CSV table of C-alpha atoms and ligand atoms in Angstrom, one decimal:
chain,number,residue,atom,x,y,z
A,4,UNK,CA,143.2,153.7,-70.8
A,5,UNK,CA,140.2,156.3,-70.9
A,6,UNK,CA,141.6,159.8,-69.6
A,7,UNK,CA,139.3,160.1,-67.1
A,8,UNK,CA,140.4,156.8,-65.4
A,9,UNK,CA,144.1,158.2,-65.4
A,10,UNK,CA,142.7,160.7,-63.8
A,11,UNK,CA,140.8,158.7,-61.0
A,12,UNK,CA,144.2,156.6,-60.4
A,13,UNK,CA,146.0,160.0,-60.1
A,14,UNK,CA,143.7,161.2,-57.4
A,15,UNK,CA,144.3,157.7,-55.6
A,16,UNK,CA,148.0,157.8,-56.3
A,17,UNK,CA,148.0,161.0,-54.8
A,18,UNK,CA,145.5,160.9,-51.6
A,19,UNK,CA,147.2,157.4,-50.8
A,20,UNK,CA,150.7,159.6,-50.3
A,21,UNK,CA,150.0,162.9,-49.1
A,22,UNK,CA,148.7,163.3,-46.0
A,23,UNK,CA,147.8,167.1,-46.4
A,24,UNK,CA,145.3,166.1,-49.4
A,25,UNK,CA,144.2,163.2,-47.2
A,26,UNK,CA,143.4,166.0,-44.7
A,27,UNK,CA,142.0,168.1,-46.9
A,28,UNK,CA,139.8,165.5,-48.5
A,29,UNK,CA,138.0,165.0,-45.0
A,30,UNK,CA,137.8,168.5,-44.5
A,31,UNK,CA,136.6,169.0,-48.3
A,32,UNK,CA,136.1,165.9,-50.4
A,33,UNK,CA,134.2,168.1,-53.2
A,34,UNK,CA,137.0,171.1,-53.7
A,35,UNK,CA,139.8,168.2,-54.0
A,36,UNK,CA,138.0,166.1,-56.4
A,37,UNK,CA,137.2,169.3,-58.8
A,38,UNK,CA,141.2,169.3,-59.4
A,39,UNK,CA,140.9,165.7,-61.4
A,40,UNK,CA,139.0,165.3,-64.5
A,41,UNK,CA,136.8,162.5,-63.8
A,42,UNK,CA,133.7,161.5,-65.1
A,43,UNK,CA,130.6,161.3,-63.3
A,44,UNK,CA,130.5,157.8,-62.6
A,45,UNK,CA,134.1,157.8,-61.3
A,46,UNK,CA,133.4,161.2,-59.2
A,47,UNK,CA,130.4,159.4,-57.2
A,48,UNK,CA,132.3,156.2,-56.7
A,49,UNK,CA,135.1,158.3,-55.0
A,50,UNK,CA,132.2,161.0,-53.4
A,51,UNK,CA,130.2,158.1,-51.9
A,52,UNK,CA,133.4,155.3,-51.3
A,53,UNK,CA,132.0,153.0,-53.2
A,54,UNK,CA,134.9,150.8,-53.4
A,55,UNK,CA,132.9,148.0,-55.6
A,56,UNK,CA,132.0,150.8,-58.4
A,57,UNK,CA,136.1,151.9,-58.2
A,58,UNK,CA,137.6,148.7,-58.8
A,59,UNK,CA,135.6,147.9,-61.7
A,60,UNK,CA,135.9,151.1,-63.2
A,61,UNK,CA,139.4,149.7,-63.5
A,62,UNK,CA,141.4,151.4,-60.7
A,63,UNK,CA,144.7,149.5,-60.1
A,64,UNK,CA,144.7,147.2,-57.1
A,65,UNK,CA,147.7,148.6,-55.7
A,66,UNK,CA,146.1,151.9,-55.9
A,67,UNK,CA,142.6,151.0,-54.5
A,68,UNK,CA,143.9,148.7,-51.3
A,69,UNK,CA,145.6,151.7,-49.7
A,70,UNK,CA,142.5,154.0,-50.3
A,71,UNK,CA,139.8,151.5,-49.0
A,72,UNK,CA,142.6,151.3,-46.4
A,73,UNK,CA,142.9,154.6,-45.9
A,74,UNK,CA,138.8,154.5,-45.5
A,75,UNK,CA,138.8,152.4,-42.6
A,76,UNK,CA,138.1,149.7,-44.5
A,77,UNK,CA,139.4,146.5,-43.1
A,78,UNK,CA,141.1,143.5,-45.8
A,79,UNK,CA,138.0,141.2,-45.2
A,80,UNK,CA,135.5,144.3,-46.0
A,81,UNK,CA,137.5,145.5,-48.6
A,82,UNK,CA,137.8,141.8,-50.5
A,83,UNK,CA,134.3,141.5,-49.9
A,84,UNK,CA,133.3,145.3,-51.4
A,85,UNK,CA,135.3,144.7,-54.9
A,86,UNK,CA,133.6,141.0,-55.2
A,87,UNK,CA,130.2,142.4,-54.3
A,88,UNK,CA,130.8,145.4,-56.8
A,89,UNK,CA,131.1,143.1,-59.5
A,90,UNK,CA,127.9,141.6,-58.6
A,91,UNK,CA,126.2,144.9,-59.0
A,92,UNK,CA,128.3,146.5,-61.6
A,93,UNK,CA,129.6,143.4,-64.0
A,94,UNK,CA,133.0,142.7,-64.5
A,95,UNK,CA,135.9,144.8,-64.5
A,96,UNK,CA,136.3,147.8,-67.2
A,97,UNK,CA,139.7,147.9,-67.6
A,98,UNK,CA,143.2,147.6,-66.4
A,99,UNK,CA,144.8,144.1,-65.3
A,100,UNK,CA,142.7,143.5,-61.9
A,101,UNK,CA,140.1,141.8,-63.0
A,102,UNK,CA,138.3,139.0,-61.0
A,103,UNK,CA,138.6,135.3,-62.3
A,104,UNK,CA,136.7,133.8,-59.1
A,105,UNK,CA,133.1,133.3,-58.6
A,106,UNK,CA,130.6,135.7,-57.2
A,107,UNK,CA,129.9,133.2,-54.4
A,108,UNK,CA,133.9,132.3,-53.9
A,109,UNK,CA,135.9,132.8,-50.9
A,110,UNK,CA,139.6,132.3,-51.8
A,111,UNK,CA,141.2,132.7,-48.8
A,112,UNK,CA,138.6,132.1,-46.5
A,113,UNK,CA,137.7,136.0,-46.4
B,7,UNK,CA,184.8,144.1,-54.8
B,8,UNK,CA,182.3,141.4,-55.8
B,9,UNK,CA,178.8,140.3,-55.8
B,10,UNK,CA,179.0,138.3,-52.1
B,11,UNK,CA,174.8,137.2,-51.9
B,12,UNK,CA,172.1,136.6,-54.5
B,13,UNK,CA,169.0,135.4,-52.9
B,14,UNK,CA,164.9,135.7,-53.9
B,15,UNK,CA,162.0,136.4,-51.4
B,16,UNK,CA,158.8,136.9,-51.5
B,17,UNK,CA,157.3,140.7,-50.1
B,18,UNK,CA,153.8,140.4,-49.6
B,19,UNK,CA,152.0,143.2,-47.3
B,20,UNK,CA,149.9,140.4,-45.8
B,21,UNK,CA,153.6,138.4,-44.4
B,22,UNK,CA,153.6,141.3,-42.0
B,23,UNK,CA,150.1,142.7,-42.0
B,24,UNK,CA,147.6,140.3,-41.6
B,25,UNK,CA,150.1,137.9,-39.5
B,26,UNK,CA,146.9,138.1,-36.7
B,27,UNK,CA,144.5,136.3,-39.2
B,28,UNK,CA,147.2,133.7,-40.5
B,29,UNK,CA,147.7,129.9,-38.8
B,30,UNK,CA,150.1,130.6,-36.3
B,31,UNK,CA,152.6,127.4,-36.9
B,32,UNK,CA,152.6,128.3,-40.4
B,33,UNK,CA,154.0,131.7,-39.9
B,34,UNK,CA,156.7,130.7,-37.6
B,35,UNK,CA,158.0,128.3,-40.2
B,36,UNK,CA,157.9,131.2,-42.6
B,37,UNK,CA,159.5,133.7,-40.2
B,38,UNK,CA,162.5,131.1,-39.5
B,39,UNK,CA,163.2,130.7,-43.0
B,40,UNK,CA,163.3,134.8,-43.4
B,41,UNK,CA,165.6,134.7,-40.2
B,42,UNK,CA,167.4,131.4,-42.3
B,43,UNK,CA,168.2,134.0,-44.8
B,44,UNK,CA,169.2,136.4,-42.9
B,45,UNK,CA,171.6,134.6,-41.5
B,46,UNK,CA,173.5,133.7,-44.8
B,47,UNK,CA,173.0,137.4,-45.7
B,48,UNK,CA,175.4,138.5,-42.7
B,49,UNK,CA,177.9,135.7,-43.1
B,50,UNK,CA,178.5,137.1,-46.7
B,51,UNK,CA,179.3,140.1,-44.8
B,52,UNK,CA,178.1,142.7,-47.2
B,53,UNK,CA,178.6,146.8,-47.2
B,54,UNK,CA,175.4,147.3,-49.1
B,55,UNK,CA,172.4,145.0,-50.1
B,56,UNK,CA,170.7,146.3,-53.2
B,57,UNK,CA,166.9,144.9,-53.3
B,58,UNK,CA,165.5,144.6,-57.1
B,59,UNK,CA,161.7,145.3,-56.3
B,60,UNK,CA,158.5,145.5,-57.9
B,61,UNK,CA,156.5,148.8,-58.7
B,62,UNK,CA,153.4,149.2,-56.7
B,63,UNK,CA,152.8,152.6,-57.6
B,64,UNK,CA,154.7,154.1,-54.3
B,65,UNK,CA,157.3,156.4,-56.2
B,66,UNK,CA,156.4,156.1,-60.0
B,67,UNK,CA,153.3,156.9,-62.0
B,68,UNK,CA,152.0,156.6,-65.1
B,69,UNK,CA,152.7,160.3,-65.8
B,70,UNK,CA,156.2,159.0,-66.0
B,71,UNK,CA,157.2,155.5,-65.6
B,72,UNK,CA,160.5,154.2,-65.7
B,73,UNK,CA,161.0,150.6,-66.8
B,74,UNK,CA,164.0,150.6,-64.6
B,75,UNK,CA,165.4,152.9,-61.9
B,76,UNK,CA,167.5,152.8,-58.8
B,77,UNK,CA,167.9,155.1,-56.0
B,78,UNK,CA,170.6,157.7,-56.1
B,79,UNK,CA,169.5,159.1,-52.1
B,80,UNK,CA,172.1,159.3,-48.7
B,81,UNK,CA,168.7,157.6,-47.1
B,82,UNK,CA,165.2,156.6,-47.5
B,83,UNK,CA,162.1,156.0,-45.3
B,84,UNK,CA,159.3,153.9,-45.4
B,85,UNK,CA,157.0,152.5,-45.1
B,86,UNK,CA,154.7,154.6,-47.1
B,87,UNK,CA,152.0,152.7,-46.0
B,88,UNK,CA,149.8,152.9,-42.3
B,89,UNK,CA,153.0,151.3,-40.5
B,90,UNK,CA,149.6,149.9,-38.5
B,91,UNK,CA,148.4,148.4,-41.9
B,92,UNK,CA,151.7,146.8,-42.9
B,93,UNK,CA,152.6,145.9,-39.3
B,94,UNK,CA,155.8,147.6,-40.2
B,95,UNK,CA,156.8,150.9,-37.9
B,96,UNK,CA,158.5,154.0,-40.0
B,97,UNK,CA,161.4,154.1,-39.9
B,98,UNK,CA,164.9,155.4,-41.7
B,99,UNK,CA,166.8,153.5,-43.9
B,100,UNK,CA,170.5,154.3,-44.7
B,101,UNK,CA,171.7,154.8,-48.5
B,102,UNK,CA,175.2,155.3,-50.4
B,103,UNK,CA,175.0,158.2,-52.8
B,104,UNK,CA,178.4,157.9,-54.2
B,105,UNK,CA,178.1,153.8,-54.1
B,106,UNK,CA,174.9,154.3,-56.5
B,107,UNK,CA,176.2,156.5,-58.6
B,108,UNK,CA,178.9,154.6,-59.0
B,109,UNK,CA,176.9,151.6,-60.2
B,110,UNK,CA,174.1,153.5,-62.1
B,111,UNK,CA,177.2,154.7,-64.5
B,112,UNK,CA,178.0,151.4,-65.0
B,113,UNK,CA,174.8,150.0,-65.7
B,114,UNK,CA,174.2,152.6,-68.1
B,115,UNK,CA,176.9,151.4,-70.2
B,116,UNK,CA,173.9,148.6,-71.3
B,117,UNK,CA,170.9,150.0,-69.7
B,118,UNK,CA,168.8,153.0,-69.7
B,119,UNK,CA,167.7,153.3,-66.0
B,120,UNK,CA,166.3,156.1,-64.2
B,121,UNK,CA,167.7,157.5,-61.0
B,122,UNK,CA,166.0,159.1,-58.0
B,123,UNK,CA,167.5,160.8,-55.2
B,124,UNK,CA,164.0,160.6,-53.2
B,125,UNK,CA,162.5,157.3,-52.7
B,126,UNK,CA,160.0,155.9,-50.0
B,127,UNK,CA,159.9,152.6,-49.5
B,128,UNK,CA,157.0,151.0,-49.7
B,129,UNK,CA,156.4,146.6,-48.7
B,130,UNK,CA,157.8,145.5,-51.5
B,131,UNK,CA,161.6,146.7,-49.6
B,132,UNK,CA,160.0,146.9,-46.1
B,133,UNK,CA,158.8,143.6,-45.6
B,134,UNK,CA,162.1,141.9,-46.5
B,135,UNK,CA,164.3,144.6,-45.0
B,136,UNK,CA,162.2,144.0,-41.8
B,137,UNK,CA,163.3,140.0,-41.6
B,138,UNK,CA,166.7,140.8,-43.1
B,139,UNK,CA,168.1,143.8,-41.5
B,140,UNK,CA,165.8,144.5,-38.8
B,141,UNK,CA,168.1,147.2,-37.4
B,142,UNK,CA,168.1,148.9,-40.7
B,143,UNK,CA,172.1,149.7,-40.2
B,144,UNK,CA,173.0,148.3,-43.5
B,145,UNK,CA,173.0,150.4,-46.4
B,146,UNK,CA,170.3,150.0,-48.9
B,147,UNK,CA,170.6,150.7,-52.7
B,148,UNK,CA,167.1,150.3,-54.1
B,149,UNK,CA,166.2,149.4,-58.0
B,150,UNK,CA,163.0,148.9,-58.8
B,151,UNK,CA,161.5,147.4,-61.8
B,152,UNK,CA,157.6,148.2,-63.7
B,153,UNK,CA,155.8,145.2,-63.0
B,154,UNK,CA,152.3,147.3,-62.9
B,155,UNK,CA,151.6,149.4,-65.6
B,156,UNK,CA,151.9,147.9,-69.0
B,157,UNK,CA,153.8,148.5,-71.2
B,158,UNK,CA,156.1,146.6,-69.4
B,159,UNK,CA,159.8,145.8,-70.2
B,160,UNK,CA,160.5,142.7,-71.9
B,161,UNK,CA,161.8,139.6,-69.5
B,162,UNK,CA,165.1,139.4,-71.8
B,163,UNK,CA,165.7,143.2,-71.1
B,164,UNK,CA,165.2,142.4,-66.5
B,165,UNK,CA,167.8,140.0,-67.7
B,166,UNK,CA,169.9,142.6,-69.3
B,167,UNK,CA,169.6,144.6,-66.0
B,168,UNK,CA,170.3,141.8,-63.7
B,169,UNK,CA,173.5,141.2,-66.1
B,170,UNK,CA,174.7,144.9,-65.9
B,171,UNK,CA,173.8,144.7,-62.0
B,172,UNK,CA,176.7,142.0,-62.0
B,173,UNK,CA,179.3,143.8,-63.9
B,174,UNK,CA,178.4,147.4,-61.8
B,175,UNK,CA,178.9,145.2,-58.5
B,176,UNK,CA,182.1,143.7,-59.7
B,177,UNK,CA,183.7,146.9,-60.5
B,178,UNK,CA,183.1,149.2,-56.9
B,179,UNK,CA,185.5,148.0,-53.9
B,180,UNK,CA,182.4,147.2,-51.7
B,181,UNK,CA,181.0,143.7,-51.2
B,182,UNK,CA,177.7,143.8,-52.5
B,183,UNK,CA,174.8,142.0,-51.8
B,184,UNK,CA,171.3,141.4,-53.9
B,185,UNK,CA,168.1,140.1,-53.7
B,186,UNK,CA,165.2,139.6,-55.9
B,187,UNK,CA,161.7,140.5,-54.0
B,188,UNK,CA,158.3,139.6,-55.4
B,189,UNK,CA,155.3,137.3,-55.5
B,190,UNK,CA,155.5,134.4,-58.4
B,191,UNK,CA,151.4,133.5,-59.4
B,192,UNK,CA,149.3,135.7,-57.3
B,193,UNK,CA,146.4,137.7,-57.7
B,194,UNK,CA,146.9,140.5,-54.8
B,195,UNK,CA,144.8,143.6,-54.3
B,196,UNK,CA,142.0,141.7,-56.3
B,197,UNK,CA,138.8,139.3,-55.0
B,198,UNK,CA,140.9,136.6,-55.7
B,199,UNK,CA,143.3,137.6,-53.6
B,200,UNK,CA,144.8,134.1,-51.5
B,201,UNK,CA,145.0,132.4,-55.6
B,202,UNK,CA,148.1,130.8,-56.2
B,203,UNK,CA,148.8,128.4,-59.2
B,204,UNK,CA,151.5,126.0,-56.9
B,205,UNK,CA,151.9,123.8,-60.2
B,206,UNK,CA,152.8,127.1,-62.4
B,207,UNK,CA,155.3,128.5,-59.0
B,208,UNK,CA,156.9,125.4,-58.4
B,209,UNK,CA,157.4,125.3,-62.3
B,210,UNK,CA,159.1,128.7,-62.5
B,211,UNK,CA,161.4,127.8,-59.6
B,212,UNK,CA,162.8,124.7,-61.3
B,213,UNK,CA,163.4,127.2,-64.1
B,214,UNK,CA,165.3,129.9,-61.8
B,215,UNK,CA,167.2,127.3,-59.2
B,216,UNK,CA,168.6,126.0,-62.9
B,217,UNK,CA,169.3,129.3,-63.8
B,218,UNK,CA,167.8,127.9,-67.1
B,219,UNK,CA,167.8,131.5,-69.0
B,220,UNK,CA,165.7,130.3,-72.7
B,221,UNK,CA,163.2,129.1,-69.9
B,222,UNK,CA,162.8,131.9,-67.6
B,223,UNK,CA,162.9,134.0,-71.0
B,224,UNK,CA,159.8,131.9,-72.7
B,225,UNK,CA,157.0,133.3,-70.5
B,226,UNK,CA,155.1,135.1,-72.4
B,227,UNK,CA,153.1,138.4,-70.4
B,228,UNK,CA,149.5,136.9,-72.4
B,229,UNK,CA,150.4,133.2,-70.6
B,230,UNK,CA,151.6,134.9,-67.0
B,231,UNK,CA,148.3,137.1,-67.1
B,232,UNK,CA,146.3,133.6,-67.6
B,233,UNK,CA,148.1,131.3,-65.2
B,234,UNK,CA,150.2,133.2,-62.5
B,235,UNK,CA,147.5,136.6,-62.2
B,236,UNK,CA,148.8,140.0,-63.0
B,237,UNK,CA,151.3,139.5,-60.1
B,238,UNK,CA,153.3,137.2,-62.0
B,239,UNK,CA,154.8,139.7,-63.8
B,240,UNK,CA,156.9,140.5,-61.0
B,241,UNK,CA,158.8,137.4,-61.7
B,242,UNK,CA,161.2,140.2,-63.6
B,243,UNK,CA,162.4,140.7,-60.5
B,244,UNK,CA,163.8,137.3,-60.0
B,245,UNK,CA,165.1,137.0,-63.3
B,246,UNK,CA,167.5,140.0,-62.7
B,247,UNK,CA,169.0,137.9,-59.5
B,248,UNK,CA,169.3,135.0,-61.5
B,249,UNK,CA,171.2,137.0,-64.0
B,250,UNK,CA,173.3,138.8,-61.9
B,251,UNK,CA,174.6,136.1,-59.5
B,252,UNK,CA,174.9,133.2,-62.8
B,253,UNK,CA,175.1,130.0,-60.3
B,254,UNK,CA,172.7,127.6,-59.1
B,255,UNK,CA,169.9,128.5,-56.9
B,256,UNK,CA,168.8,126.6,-53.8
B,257,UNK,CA,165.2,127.0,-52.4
B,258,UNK,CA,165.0,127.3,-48.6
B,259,UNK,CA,161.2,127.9,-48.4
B,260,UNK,CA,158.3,127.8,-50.4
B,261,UNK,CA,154.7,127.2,-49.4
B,262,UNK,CA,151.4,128.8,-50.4
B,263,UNK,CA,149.9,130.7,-47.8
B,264,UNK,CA,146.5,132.3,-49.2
B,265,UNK,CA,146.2,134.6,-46.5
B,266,UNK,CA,149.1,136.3,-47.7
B,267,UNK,CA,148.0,136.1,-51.2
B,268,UNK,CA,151.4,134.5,-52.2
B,269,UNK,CA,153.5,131.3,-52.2
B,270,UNK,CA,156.0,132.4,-49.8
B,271,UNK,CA,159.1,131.7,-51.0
B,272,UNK,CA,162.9,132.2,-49.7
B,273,UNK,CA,165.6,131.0,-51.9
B,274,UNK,CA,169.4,131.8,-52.3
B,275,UNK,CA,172.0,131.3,-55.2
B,276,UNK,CA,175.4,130.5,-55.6
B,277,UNK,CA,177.4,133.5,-57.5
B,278,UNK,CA,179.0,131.5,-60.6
B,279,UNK,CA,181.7,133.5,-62.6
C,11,FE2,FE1,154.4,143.1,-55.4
C-alpha cells in the first residue's frame, strides 16, 4: 500500500473514533488534515467529501461507511457516491473493496 | 468447567440499522431465529459468552495489527458507531479480567494472541449481543480475529485458536459459552453491497454443520476473494467455533437478505469431546 493511502485510512480510522477530532475537523478541516501525509489527490477527496474519489483511491470499506456516515450521508447516497465515483474515476486503486457490479447495477435495490 | 454453547451468527450493521428499509415479514422471521438462539444460549446457562468477531478496524490498525487478540478489560462499551446509525443505543457491557486472563494463559500455550484491556465494541459484538443478551448482564470476553487487512492469518491457524479456545474453556471452573459472528460471501461497505453467492454460503455451511475440517481448511483467500467478496474472509471466525466445540452443527436460519448485505444465518453446534 502507497504511504500516503496509509495515511488517508489513518485519518479515517481516527476521525471515525474520536469525537474531539470530529469536532475539530468541522471547526478546522485544513489544520487536521496537515497532521497526515496525504497526497494531493487524497487531500481534496477528504477537503471536498468526495466519497467516490476516496473509495477508489482505495480507502477500506469499513473505514469509508462510517465517514460518509459521519457526513450525513445516508446508505442509499453513500452506495450510490462510491458507484458513481468509479464512473468518473475508473476502478478501484487499491485495497480489497473493489466493485465487481455494473455501473448501471442496483444490487439491493439502492 | 466446560464449553456449554457453540453457535454461529451472522452480525451485519444493516440487521439492526437499516431494519426501516428491509421487508417487514422477513425481518421478523430473522429476529425470531436470533431470539431462537437466545433461547438455547440461556438454557446452557453460561457465566460468560466469549464472541470470536471479525476486525472492522474499531480497536486495531494497520499501525499494529494483531492476527488474534482477546479482551483482558472489567467492561467494555459500544457501540462505537452513531447508536442512531446502527439502531443500537450505547451502552455498557460487563467483562471478567481474571476469567480472561485466565484463558489467554492458556491459549498462549499454542497461540500468540494479543490482549487488550480497552476494547469498544463495535456491530460485529453489538448486533449479536443486542438479540442475545439484550440486558447486557452476562459477562462478555471478546476475541477478535483480522479478517480486514491482509496479511491475514492462515484458516488452519483460526482453527488452531478455536482448538486452544476449547482447551482454555475446559480448564477455568466457569461454564463458558461461544459464538462465531460474521458474514459468509458478502461484499459489505462496497457498490455491491446486498451480493451474496447462496450456492458458495450454503456450500460452506454443509462444510461447517459437518465439522468437515480438510474442507473448511481448502479455501483458499485468492478463491474466497473471487466467489464470497472480501467478506468471506470472515469465515475464520466460524472455523474457530467449529474447532472449539468438535460436534455437529445444526443450522437454525439462513436466508439472503440483500438489504443487509448478508445471508443471515443462525446456527448452533453440539460440543463433541
Ligand atoms: Fe464483518
Amino acid at each position: 500500500m502507497s504511504m500516503s493511502l496509509y495515511h488517508m485510512q489513518k485519518f479515517l480510522f481516527d476521525i471515525n473514533r474520536d469525537r474531539d477530532l470530529q469536532r475539530q475537523f468541522k471547526e478546522d478541516m485544513r489544520d487536521v488534515l496537515n497532521r497526515y501525509a496525504l497526497s494531493p489527490e487524497e487531500r481534496g477527496a477528504l477537503e471536498s467529501g468526495d466519497i467516490g474519489l476516496i473509495y477508489v483511491l482505495g480507502a477500506n470499506g469499513q473505514l469509508l461507511m462510517h465517514f460518509a456516515a459521519l457526513l450525513g450521508m445516508s446508505w442509499v447516497d453513500y452506495i450510490a457516491a462510491m458507484r458513481a465515483g468509479v464512473g468518473r474515476h475508473g476502478p478501484v486503486r487499491a485495497g480489497v473493496y473493489a466493485m465487481t457490479t455494473r455501473l448501471d447495477e442496483k444490487v439491493a435495490d439502492v | 468447567m466446560s464449553l456449554v454453547f457453540a453457535g454461529i451468527c451472522s452480525h451485519a450493521p444493516g440487521i439492526t440499522g437499516r431494519v426501516n428499509m428491509a421487508d417487514r415479514a422477513v425481518t421478523e422471521e430473522l429476529y425470531g431465529a436470533y431470539r431462537g438462539m437466545a433461547d438455547d444460549l440461556a438454557a446452557s446457562k453460561p457465566d460468560a459468552l466469549i464472541v470470536v468477531a471479525a476486525e472492522h478496524f474499531a480497536n486495531f490498525f494497520m499501525n499494529n495489527m494483531p492476527a488474534f487478540a482477546m479482551g483482558m478489560a472489567e467492561s467494555y462499551e459500544g457501540p462505537i458507531e452513531d447508536p442512531k446509525w446502527l439502531g443500537i443505543p450505547h451502552t455498557a457491557v460487563p467483562g471478567n479480567a481474571p476469567l480472561s486472563q485466565q484463558l489467554i494463559r492458556e491459549i498462549m500455550q499454542t497461540v500468540d494472541l494479543a490482549y487488550a484491556e480497552e476494547w469498544k465494541f463495535d456491530h460485529g459484538v453489538m448486533v449479536p449481543l443486542s438479540f442475545l443478551t439484550p440486558r447486557y448482564n452476562l459477562p462478555i470476553i471478546p476475541v477478535n480475529i483480522n479478517c480486514q487487512g491482509p496479511p491475514l492469518a492462515p484458516l488452519h491457524r483460526a482453527w488452531a485458536l478455536g482448538e486452544a479456545l476449547r482447551r482454555a474453556a475446559d480448564q477455568v471452573p466457569q461454564r463458558i459459552a461461544m459464538i462465531g459472528t460474521g458474514g459468509i460471501s458478502h461484499w459489505p461497505a462496497t457498490p455491491d453491497s446486498g451480493k451474496i453467492n447462496e450456492q458458495w454460503d450454503r456450500e460452506f455451511l454443509r462444510r461447517w454443520q459437518s465439522n468437515d475440517k480438510g474442507a473448511m481448511l481448502s479455501y483458499t483467500d485468492e478463491a474466497t476473494y473471487r466467489d464470497a467478496g472480501q467478506g468471506g474472509f470472515e469465515i475464520r471466525t466460524f472455523i474457530s467455533i467449529a474447532a472449539a466445540a468438535r460436534g455437529q452443527g445444526r443450522l437454525q436460519y439462513y436466508r439472503p437478505i440483500p438489504i443487509f448485505s448478508v445471508g443471515c444465518t443462525i446456527a448452533n453446534m453440539s460440543i463433541g469431546n
